GROMACS .gro file of C-alpha atoms in nm:
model
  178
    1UNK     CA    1   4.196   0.128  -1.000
    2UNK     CA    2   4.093   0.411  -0.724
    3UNK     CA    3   3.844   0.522  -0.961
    4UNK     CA    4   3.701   0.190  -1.051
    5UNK     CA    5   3.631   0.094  -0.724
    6UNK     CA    6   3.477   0.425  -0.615
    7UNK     CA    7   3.195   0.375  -0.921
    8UNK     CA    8   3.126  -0.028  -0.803
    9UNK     CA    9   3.094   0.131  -0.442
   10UNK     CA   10   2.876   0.385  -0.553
   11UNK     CA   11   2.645   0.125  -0.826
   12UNK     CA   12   2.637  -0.109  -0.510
   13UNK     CA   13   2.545   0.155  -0.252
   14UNK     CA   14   2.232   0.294  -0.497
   15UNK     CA   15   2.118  -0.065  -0.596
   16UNK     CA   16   2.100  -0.108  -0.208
   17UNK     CA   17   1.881   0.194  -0.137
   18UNK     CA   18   1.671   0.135  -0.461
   19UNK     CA   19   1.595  -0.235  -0.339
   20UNK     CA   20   1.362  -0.448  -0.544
   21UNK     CA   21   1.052  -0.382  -0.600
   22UNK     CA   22   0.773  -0.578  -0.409
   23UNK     CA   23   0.517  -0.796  -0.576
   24UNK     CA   24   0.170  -0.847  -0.479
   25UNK     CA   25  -0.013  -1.146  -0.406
   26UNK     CA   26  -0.373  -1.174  -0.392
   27UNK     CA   27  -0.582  -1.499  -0.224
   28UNK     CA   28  -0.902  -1.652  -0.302
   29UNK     CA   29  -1.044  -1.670  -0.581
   30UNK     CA   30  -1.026  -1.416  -0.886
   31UNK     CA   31  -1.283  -1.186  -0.848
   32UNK     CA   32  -1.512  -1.017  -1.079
   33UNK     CA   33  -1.363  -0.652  -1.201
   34UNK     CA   34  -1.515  -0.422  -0.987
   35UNK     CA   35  -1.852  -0.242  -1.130
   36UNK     CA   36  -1.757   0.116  -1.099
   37UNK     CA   37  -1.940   0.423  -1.269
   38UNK     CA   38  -1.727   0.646  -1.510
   39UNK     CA   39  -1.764   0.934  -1.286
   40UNK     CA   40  -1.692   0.763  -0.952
   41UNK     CA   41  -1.291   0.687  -1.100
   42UNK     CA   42  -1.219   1.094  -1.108
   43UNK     CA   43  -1.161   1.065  -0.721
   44UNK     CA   44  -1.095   0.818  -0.384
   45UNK     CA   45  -1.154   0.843  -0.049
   46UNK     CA   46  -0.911   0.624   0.169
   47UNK     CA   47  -0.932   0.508   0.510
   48UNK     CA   48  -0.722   0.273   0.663
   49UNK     CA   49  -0.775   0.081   0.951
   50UNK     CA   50  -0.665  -0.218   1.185
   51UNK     CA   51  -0.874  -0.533   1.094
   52UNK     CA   52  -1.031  -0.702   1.403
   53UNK     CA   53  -0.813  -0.849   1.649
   54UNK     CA   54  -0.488  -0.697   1.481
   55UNK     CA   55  -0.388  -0.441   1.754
   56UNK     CA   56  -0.158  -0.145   1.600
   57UNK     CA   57   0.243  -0.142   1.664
   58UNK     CA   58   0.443   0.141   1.782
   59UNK     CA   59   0.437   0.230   1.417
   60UNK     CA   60   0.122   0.222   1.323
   61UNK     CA   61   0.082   0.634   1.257
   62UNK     CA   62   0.431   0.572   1.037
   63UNK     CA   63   0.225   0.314   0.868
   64UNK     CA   64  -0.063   0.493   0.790
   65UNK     CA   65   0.148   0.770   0.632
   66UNK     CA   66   0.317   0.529   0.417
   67UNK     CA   67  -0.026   0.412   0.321
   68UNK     CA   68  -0.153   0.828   0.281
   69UNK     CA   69   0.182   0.902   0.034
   70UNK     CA   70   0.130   0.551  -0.148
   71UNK     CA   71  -0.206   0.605  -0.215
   72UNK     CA   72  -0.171   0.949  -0.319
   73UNK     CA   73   0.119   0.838  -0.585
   74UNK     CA   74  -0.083   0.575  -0.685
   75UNK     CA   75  -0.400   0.821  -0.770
   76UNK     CA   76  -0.224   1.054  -0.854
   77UNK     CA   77  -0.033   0.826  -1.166
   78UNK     CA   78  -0.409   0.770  -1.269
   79UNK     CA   79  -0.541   1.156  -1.273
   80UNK     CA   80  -0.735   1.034  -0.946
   81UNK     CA   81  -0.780   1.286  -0.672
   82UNK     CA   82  -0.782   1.168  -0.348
   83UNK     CA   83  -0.947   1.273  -0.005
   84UNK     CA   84  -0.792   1.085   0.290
   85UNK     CA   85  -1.079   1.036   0.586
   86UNK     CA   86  -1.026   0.881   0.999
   87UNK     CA   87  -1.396   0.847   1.015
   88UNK     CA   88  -1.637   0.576   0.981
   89UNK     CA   89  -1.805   0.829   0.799
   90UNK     CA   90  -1.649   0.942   0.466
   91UNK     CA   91  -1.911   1.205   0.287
   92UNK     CA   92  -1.909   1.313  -0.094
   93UNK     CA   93  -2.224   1.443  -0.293
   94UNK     CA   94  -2.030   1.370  -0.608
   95UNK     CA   95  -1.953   0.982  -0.742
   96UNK     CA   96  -1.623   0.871  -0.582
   97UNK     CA   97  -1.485   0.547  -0.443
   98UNK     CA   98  -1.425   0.464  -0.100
   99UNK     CA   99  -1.137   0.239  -0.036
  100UNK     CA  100  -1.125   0.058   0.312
  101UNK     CA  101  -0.780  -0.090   0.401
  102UNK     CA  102  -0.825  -0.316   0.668
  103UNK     CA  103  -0.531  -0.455   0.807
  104UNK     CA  104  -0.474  -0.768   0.918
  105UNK     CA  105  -0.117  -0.830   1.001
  106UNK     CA  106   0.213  -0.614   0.955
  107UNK     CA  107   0.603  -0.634   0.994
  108UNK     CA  108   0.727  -0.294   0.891
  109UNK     CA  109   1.069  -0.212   0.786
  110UNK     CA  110   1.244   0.099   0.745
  111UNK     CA  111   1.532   0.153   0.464
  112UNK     CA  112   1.779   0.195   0.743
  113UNK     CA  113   1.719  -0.109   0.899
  114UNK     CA  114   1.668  -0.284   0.583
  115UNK     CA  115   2.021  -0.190   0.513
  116UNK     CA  116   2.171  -0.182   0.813
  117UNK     CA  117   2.055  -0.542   0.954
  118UNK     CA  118   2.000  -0.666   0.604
  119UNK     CA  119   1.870  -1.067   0.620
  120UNK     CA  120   1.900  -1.023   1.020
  121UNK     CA  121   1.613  -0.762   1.021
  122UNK     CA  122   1.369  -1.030   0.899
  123UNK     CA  123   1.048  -1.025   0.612
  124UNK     CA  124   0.887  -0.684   0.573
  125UNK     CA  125   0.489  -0.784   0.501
  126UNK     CA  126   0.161  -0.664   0.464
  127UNK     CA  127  -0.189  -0.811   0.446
  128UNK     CA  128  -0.478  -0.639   0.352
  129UNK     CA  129  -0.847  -0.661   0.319
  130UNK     CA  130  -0.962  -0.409   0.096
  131UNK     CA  131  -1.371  -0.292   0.052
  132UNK     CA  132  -1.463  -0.047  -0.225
  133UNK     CA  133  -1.742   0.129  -0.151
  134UNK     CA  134  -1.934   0.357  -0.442
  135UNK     CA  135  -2.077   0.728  -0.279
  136UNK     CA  136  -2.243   0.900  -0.196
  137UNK     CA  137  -2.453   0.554  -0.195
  138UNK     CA  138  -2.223   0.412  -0.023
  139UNK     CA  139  -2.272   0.076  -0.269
  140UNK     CA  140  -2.083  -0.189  -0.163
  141UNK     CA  141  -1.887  -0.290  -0.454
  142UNK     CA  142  -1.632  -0.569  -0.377
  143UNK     CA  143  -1.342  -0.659  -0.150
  144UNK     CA  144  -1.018  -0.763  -0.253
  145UNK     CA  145  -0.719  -0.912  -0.065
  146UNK     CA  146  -0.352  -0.798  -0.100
  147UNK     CA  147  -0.071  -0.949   0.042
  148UNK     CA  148   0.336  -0.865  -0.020
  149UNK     CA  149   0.638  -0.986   0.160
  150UNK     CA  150   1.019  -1.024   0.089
  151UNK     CA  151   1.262  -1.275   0.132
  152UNK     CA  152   1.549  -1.322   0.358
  153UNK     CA  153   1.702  -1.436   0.024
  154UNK     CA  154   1.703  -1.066  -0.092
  155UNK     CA  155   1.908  -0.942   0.144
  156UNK     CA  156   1.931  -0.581   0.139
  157UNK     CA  157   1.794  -0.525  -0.157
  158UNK     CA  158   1.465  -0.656  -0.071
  159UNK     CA  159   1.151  -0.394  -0.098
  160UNK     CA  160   1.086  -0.208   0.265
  161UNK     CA  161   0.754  -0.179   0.377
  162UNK     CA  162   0.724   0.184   0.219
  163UNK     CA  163   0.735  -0.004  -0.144
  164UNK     CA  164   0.539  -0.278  -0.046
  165UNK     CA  165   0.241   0.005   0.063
  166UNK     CA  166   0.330   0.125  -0.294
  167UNK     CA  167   0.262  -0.158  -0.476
  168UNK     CA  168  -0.071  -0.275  -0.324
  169UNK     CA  169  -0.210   0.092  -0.368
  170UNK     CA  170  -0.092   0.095  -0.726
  171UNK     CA  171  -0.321  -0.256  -0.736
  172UNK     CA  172  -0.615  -0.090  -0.588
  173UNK     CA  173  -0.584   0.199  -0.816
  174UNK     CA  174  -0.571  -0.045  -1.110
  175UNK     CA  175  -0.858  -0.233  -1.000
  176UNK     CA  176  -1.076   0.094  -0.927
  177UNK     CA  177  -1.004   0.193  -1.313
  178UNK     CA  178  -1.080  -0.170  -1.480
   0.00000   0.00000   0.00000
C-alpha cells in the first residue's frame, strides 16, 4: 500500500512539473507563407523588444532569456543557427532572417509559482508581434502575431511562461522554413 502510494505521489508530482503544453493562437487573418530564400533558413538573428507603450516588468531580462533559450531550441530542432542581437542594427553579409519580437503585453509565471499558488497565481500570457526581416537587405518580409495563455482551469498543470516562449518560437521557426 506504502509503495503504491509513493509511485501516485511521484506520477502526480512529475505531471505537475511537466505541465501542459501551451498552444498558440494567432489573430488576423491567415497570412501568406513567408517568401524566404533557401539560403536565408541556414541561420536567424533575434531581437526582442517591448512594443510601444508596453513598459518592461521587473522581469523583463528573465523574459528575454526565456525568449534567447526558446529560440535557440527552436533553431536549433531545425539545423538553424542563431545570432541573438540588442541593437536596432543586426548586420550579416550572408542571407539570414531577422526575427523582431515585439511585445505587446506579458504575465510571466515561474514553475514555482505555478505550482506553488496553482489557479491563485493567475493566466501566464504572451502577445507578440513578430517582423521577419531578409539580410543583409534587410527585406521586409511579413509580420505575424502570436498569442498563448492558460487557463485557471488547468490548475497546476497549466504551461508557465517558459513553455509558452517555447511554443511561439517553435511557430516562428516553422514559419521561417515554409
Amino acid at each position: 500500500m506504502t509503495s503504491q502510494l509513493l509511485r501516485t505521489l511521484a506520477l502526480t508530482c512529475t505531471l505537475a512539473m511537466a505541465g501542459c503544453a501551451a498552444t498558440v493562437t494567432r489573430s488576423g487573418p491567415a497570412p501568406a507563407p513567408l517568401s524566404v530564400s533557401p539560403a536565408a533558413t541556414r541561420a536567424v538573428f533575434v531581437r526582442v523588444e517591448a512594443a510601444p507603450g508596453m513598459p518592461p516588468g521587473g522581469n523583463w531580462e528573465t523574459f528575454k532569456t526565456d525568449w534567447r533559450e526558446g529560440m535557440a531550441i527552436a533553431a536549433g530542432r531545425s539545423g538553424m543557427q542563431v545570432t541573438w542581437t540588442d541593437t536596432e542594427e543586426a548586420r550579416s553579409a550572408d542571407p539570414a532572417v531577422l526575427v523582431v519580437v515585439k511585445v505587446r503585453n506579458y504575465q510571466y509565471m515561474t514553475p514555482e509559482t505555478r505550482i506553488g499558488l496553482g489557479i491563485l497565481a493567475g493566466n501566464a500570457y504572451v502577445n507578440t508581434e513578430v517582423e521577419f526581416y531578409e539580410l543583409p537587405a534587410r527585406k521586409l518580409l511579413g509580420s505575424r502575431l502570436y498569442g498563448t495563455t492558460t487557463s485557471a482551469s488547468e490548475g497546476i498543470l497549466s504551461a508557465t511562461t517558459r513553455k509558452q516562449v517555447l511554443a511561439i518560437s517553435d511557430e516562428v521557426i516553422a514559419d521561417i522554413r515554409r
